[in-house]
Short mmCIF file of C-alpha atoms and ligand atoms in Angstrom, two decimals:
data_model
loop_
_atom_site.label_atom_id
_atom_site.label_comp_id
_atom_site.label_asym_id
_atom_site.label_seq_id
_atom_site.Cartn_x
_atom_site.Cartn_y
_atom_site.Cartn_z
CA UNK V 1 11.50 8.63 -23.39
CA UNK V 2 10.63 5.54 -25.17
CA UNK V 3 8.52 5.52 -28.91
CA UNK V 4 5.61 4.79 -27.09
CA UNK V 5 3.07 5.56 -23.75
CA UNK V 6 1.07 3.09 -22.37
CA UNK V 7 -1.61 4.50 -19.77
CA UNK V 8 -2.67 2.69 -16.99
CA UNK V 9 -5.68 3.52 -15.52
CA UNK V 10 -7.43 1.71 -12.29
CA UNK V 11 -11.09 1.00 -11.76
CA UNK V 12 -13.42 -1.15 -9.26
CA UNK V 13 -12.29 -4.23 -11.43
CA UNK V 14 -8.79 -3.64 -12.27
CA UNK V 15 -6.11 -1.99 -14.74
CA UNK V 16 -7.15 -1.00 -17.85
CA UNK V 17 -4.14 -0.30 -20.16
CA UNK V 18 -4.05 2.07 -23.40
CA UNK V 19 -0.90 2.31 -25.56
CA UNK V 20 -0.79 5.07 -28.26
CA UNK V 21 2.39 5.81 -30.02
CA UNK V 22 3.95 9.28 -30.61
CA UNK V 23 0.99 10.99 -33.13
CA UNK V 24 -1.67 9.42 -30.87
CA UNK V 25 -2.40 6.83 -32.47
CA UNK V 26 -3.51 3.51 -30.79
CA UNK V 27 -1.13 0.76 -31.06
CA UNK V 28 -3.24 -2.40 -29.31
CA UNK V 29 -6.21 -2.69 -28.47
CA UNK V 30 -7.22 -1.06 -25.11
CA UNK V 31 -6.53 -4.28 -22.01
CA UNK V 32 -7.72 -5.37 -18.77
CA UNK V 33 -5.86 -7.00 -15.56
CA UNK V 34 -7.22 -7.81 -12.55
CA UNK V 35 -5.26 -6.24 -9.65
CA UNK V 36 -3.85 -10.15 -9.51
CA UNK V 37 -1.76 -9.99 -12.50
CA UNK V 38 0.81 -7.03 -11.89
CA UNK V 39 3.27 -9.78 -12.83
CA UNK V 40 1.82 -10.50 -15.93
CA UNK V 41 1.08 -7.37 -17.04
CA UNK V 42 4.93 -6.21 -16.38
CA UNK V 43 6.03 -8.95 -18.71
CA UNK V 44 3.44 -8.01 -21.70
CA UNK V 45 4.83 -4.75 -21.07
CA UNK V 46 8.50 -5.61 -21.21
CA UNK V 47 8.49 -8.07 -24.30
CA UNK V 48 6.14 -5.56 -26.47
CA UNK V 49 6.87 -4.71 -29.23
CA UNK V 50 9.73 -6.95 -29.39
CA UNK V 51 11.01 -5.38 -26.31
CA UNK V 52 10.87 -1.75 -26.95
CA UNK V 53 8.60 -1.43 -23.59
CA UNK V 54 6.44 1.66 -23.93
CA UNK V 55 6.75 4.43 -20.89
CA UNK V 56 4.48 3.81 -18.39
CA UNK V 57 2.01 6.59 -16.96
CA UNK V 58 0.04 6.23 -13.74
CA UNK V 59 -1.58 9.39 -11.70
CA UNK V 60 -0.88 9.68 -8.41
CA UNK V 61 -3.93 7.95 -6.80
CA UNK V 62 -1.88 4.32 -8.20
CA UNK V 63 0.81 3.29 -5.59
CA UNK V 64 0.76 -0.25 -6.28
CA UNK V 65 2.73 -0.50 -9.85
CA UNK V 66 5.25 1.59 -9.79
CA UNK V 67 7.38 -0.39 -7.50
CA UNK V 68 7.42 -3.99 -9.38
CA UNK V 69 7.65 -1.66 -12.21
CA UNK V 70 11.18 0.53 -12.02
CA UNK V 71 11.97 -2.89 -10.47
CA UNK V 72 11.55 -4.60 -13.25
CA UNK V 73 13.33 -1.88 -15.55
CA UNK V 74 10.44 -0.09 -16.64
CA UNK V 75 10.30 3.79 -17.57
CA UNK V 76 7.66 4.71 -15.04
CA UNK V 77 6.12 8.67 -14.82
CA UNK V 78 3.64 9.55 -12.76
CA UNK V 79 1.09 12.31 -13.95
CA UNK V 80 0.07 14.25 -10.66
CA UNK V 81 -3.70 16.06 -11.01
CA UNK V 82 -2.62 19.85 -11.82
CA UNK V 83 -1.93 17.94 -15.55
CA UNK V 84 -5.07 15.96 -15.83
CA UNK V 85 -8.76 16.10 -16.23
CA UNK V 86 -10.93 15.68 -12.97
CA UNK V 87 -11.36 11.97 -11.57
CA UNK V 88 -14.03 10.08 -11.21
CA UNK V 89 -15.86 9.49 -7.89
CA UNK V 90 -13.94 6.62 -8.12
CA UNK V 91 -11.29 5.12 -10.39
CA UNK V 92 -8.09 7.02 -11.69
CA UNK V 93 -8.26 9.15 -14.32
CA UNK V 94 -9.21 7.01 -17.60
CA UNK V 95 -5.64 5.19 -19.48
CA UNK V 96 -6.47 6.70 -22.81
CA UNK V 97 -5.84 10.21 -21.10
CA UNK V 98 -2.68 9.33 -18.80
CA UNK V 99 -0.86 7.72 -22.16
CA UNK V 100 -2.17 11.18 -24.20
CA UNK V 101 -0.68 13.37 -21.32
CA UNK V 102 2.49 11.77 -21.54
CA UNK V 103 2.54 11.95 -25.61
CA UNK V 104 1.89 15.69 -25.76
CA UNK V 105 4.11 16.98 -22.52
CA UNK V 106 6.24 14.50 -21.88
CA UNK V 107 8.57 16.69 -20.01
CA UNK V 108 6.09 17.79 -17.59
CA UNK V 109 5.35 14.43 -16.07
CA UNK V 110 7.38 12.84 -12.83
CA UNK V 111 9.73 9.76 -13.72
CA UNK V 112 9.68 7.48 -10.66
CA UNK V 113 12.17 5.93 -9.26
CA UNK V 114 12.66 2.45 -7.62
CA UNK V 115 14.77 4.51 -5.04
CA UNK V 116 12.61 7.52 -4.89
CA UNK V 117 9.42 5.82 -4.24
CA UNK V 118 5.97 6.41 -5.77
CA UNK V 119 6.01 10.07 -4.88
CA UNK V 120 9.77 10.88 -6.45
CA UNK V 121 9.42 14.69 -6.76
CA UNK V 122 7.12 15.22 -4.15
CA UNK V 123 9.29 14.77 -1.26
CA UNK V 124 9.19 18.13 0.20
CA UNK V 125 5.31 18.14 -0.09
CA UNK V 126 4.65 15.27 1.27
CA UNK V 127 7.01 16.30 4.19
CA UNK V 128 5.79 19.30 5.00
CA UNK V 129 2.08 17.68 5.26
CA UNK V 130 3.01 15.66 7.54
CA UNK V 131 4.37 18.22 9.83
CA UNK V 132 1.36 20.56 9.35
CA UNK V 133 -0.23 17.22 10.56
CA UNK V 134 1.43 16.53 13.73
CA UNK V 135 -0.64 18.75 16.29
CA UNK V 136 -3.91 17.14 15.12
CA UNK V 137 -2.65 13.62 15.20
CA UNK V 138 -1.30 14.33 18.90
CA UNK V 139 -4.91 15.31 19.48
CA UNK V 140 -6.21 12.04 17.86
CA UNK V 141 -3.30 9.79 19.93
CA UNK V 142 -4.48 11.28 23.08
CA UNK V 143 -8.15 10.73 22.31
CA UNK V 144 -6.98 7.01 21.35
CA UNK V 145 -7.96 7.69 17.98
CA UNK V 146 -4.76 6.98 16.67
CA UNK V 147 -1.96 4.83 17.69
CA UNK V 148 1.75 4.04 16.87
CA UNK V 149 2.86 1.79 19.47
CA UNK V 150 1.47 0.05 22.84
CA UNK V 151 2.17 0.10 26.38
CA UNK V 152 6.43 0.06 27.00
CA UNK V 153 6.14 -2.30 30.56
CA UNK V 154 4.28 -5.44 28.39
CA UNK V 155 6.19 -7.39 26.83
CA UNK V 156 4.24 -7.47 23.18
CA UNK V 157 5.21 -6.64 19.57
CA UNK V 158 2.74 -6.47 16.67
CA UNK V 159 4.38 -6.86 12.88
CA UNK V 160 2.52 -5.43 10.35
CA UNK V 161 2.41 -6.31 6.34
CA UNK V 162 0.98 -3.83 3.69
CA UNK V 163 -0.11 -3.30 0.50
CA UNK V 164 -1.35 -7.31 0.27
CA UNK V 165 -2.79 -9.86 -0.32
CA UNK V 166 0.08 -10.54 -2.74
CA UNK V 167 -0.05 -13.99 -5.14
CA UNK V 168 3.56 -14.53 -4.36
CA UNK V 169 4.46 -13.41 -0.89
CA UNK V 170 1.03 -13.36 1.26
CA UNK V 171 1.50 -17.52 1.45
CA UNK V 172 5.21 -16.77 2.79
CA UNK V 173 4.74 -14.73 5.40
CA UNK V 174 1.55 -16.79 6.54
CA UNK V 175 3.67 -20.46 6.52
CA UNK V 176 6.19 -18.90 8.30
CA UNK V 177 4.34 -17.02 11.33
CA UNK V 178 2.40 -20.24 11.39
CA UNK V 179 5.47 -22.38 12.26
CA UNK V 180 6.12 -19.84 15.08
CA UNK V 181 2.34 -18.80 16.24
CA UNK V 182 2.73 -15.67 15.72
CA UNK V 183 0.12 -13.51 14.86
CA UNK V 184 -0.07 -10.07 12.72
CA UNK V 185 -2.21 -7.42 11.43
CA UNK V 186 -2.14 -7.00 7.25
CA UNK V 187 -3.20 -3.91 5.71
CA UNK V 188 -4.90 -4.81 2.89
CA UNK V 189 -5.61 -2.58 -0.14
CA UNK V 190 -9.18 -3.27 -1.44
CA UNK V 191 -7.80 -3.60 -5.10
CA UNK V 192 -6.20 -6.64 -4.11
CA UNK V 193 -8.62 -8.10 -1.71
CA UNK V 194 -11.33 -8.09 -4.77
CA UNK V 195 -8.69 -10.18 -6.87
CA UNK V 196 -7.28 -12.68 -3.97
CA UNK V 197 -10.14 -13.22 -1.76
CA UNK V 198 -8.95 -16.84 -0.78
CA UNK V 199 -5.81 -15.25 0.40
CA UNK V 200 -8.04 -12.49 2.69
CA UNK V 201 -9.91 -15.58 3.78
CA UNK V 202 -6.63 -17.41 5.04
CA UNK V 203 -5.38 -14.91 6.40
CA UNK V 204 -8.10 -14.28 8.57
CA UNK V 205 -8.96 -17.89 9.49
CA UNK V 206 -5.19 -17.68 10.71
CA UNK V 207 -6.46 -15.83 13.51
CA UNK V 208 -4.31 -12.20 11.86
CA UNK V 209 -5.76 -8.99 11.80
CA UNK V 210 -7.20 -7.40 8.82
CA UNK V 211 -7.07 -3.67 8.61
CA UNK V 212 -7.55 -1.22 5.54
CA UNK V 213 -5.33 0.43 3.57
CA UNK V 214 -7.42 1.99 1.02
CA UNK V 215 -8.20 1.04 -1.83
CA UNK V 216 -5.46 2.14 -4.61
CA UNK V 217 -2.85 3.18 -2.42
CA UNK V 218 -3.36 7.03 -3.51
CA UNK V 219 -1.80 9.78 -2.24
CA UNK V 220 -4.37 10.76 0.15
CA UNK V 221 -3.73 14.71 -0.32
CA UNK V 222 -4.56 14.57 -4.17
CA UNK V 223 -8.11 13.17 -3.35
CA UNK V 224 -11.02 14.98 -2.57
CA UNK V 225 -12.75 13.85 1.21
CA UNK V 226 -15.63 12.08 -0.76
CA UNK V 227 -13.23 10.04 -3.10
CA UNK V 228 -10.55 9.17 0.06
CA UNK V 229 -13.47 8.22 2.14
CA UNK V 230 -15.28 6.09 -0.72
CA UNK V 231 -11.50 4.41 -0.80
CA UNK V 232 -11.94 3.49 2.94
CA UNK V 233 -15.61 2.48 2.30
CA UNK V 234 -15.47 -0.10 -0.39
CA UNK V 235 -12.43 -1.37 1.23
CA UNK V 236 -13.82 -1.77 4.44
CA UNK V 237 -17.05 -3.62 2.53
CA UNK V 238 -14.69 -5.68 0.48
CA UNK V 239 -12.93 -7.09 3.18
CA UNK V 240 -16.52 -7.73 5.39
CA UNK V 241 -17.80 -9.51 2.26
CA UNK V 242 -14.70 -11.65 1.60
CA UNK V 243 -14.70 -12.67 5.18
CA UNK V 244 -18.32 -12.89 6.32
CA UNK V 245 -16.96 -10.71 9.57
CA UNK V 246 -16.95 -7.29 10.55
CA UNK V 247 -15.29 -4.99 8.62
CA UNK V 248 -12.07 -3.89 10.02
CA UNK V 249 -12.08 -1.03 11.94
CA UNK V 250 -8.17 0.05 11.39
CA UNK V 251 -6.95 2.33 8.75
CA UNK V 252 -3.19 2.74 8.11
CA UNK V 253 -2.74 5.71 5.59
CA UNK V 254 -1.02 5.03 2.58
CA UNK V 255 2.99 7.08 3.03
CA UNK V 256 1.46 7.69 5.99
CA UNK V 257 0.57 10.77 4.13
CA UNK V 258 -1.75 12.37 6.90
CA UNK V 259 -2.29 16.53 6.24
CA UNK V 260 -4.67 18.47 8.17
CA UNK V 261 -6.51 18.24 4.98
CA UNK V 262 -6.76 14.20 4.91
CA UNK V 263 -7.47 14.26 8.52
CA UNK V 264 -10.19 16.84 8.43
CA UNK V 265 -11.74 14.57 5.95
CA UNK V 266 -11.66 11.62 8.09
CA UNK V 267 -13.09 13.52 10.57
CA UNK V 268 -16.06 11.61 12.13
CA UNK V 269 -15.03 8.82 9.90
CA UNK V 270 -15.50 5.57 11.97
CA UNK V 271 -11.61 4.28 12.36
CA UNK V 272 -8.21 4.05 14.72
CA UNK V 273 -5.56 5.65 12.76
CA UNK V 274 -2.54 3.01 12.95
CA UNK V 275 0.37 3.86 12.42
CA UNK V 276 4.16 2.25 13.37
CA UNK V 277 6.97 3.10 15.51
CA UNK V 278 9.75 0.63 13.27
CA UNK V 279 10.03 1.46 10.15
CA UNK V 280 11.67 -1.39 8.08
CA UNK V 281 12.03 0.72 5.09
CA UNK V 282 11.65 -3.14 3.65
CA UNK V 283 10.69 -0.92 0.07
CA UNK V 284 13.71 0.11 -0.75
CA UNK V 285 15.04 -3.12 -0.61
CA UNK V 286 18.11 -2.71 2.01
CA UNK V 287 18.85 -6.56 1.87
CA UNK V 288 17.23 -9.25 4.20
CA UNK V 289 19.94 -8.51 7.38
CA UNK V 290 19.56 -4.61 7.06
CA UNK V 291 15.33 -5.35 7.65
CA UNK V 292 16.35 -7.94 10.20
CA UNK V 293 18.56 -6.07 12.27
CA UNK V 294 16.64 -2.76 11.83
CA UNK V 295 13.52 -4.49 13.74
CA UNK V 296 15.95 -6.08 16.29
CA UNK V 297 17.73 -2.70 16.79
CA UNK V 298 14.30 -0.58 17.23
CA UNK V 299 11.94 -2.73 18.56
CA UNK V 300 10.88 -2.74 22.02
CA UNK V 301 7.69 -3.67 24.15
CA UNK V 302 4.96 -2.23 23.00
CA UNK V 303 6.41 -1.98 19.24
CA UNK V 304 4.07 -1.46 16.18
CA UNK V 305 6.89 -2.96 12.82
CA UNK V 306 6.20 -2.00 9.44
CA UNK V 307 6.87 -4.39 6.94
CA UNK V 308 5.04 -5.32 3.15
CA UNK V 309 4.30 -8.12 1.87
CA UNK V 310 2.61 -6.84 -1.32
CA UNK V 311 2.88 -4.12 -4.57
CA UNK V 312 6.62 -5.26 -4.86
CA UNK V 313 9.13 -7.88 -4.76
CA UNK V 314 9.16 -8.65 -1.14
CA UNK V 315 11.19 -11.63 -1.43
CA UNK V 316 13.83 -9.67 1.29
CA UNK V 317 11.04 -9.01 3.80
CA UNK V 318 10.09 -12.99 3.74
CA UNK V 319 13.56 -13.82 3.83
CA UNK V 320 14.08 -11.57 6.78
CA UNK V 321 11.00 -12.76 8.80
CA UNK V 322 12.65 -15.97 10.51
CA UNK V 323 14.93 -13.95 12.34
CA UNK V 324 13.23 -11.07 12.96
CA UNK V 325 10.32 -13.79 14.89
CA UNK V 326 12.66 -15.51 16.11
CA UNK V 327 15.08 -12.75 17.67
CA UNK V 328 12.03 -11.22 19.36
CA UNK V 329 10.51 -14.25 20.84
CA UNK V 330 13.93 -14.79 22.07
CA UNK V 331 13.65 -11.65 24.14
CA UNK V 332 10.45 -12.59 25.59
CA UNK V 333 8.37 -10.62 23.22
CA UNK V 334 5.09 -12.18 22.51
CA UNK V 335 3.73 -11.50 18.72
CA UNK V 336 0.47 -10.01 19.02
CA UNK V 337 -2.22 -8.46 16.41
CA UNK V 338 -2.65 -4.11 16.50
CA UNK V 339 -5.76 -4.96 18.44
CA UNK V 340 -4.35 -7.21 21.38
CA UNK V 341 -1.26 -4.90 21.79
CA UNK V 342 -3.91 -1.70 21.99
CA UNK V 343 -6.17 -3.54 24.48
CA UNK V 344 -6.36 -1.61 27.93
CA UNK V 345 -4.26 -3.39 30.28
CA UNK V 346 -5.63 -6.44 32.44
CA UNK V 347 -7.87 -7.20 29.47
CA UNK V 348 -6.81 -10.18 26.83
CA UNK V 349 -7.42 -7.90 23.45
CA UNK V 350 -10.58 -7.53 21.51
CA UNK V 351 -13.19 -10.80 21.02
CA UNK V 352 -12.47 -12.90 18.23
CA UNK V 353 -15.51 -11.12 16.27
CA UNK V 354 -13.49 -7.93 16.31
CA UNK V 355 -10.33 -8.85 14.76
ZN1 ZN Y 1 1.32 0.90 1.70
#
C-alpha cells in the first residue's frame, strides 16, 4: 500500500478529500471538488507528492470514482460500513475517517479493481440479493411497476446512458443521436446534475428522457430506507429544479442492486423501476465493436440497452454509438425514450410534460 491515504468523502456539494500519512498525520490541507472535476482531482492525485499517489479510500455508498480511478492507475479500496462509523442522513462517511480507517487496518479494506467493478469482493452478496429479489420484482413487473423491456410485435428500441451528465462524453452522445433523431432516456445521478446543470438542461430540451439514478451511486443494500430514499428525493428535486419540469418519475437502481430489503424500502415510493434487457457491459471496457455487436446481437423490438456515458472513460461507448444507431434503424427499429416504448399500445407515449 502506498506511504499515504487520502479519504474521499461525498456531500450535497461535492468531494471533500483528506490525506494523512502513515502516523496520522495530515499532509495537505483538507480539499473540495465539485462532482465536475473527477478529472482534475485524479491528476492532483496522481502527480502528488511528486507522484507517489496516496491510496485512495471511498465507502461503499461512492460508485462514481472508482472507475476513472483504477483506470487511471490509482490504488483504490473501498471501506464497506461493518469498518466505519454510522453515516450521516446524508453524505458518506466524513474523508478524515475513510483515510484513518485505511492507516490503522489497512488489510481489512477492499482494493477495487478496474475489472472487478466498484463492488470487487462483494460479488457473491450482491448476487445472492438479487436472487432473493426476483419474486418481488416479478410482482412489481406484473403490477407495471417495474419494467425491463417493451412490447416484442413493435418495432421500438430505447438506449439508455448512466451515471451522467459527464463534462466529456454527455456532448458526444447528444451530437451524435442528434444527427440521427434518435431519442434516449439518461439516468442521471444527482451528484452530477448539481455540478452540470447546462448539460441536464440540453439534454432535456433534446426532447431525451431524464430518469434518476440516485444520488451517489451507493450500493443500495448498505443504506438504510431513509438515506436510499433521501438519495431518490434530492435527485428527483435536483433534476425538477435544473429543468423547470416535472421530476422524473423513473428510477434505475444503481448494479441494479435490488434486495427484498431495497425494495421493501421503496415500497410506496412514487417510481417505475427500469431496468434493461441488453446489457452492454460498456464498463469494463470490451472495445467499441464488442459494445456494438453485443447491442446488434441482443437487441430486439421492444429492447431496453444499457449503456454509460458518465463516472468513467466512456470514450468506447461514444465510439460505438454510430453503429449501434445506425444498425438498428437499419432493421426498422425506431429509437424511442423508456416512456414511449412503455406506453400502452395504440397510444403515442407520455405528453411532452412527462418526459
Ligand atoms: Zn450506474
Amino acid at each position: 500500500m502506498a506511504e499515504t491515504y487520502a479519504g474521499i468523502a461525498w456531500t450535497g456539494e461535492g468531494y471533500e478529500v483528506e490525506v494523512l500519512d502513515g502516523a496520522g498525520r495530515r499532509v495537505v490541507e483538507p480539499s473540495g471538488w465539485s462532482g465536475a472535476q473527477t478529472a482534475e482531482l485524479i491528476a492532483w492525485l496522481r502527480d502528488f507528492d511528486g507522484g507517489r499517489a496516496p491510496a485512495v479510500v471511498l465507502d461503499s455508498t461512492n460508485g462514481l470514482l472508482d472507475g476513472p480511478m483504477t483506470a487511471a492507475g490509482l490504488e483504490v479500496y473501498r471501506a464497506d460500513p461493518w469498518l466505519l462509523p454510522p453515516r450521516p442522513g446524508f453524505g458518506s462517511v466524513p474523508a478524515a475517517r475513510l483515510a484513518e480507517r485505511a492507516r490503522t487496518a489497512p488489510g481489512e479494506l477492499a482494493r477495487v479493481t478496474a475489472e472487478g467493478g466498484t463492488l470487487t469482493g462483494r460479488a457473491e452478496e450482491y448476487f445472492a440479493g438479487v436472487k432473493r429479489g426476483e419474486p418481488v420484482v416479478a410482482e412489481l413487473t406484473a403490477a407495471g411497476r417495474c419494467f425491463a423491456h417493451g412490447r416484442r410485435d413493435a418495432p421500438k428500441v430505447a438506449l439508455t446512458f448512466d451515471d451522467g451528465p459527464d463534462p466529456v462524453f454527455t456532448r458526444q452522445v447528444l451530437d451524435i443521436l442528434e444527427r440521427y433523431g434518435a431519442r434516449a432516456t439518461f439516468f442521471c445521478v444527482g451528484h452530477h446534475v448539481a455540478a452540470l446543470p447546462d448539460l441536464v438542461r440540453r439534454t432535456a430540451a433534446a426532447g431525451h428522457e431524464l430518469g434518476n439514478h440516485s444520488w451517489s451511486h451507493p450500493y443500495l443494500p448498505d443504506l438504510t430506507p431513509e438515506q436510499l430514499r433521501e438519495q431518490l428525493d434530492r435527485t428527483a428535486e435536483a433534476v425538477a429544479k435544473v429543468t423547470g419540469e416535472d421530476a422524473p418519475t423513473r428510477f434505475r437502481p444503481p448494479y441494479g442492486a435490488l434486495s427484498p430489503e431495497v425494495l421493501a424500502a421503496l415500497e410506496g415510493y412514487p417510481t417505475t423501476l427500469t431496468m434493461w434487457d441488453v446489457d452492454t457491459r460498456d464498463w469494463a471496457r470490451p472495445g467499441a465493436e464488442r459494445i456494438a455487436a453485443t447491442v446488434l446481437e441482443s437487441a430486439e423490438p421492444g429492447s431496453v440497452v444499457l449503456m454509460h456515458e458518465g463516472a468513467g472513460d466512456r470514450a468506447q461507448t461514444v465510439e460505438a454509438l454510430p453503429a449501434i444507431v445506425e444498425g438498428l434503424l437499419a432493421r426498422g427499429l425506431e429509437l424511442v425514450t423508456v416512456g414511449e416504448l412503455a406506453a400502452p399500445p395504440g397510444t403515442d407515449g407520455p405528453p411532452p410534460s412527462a418526459r
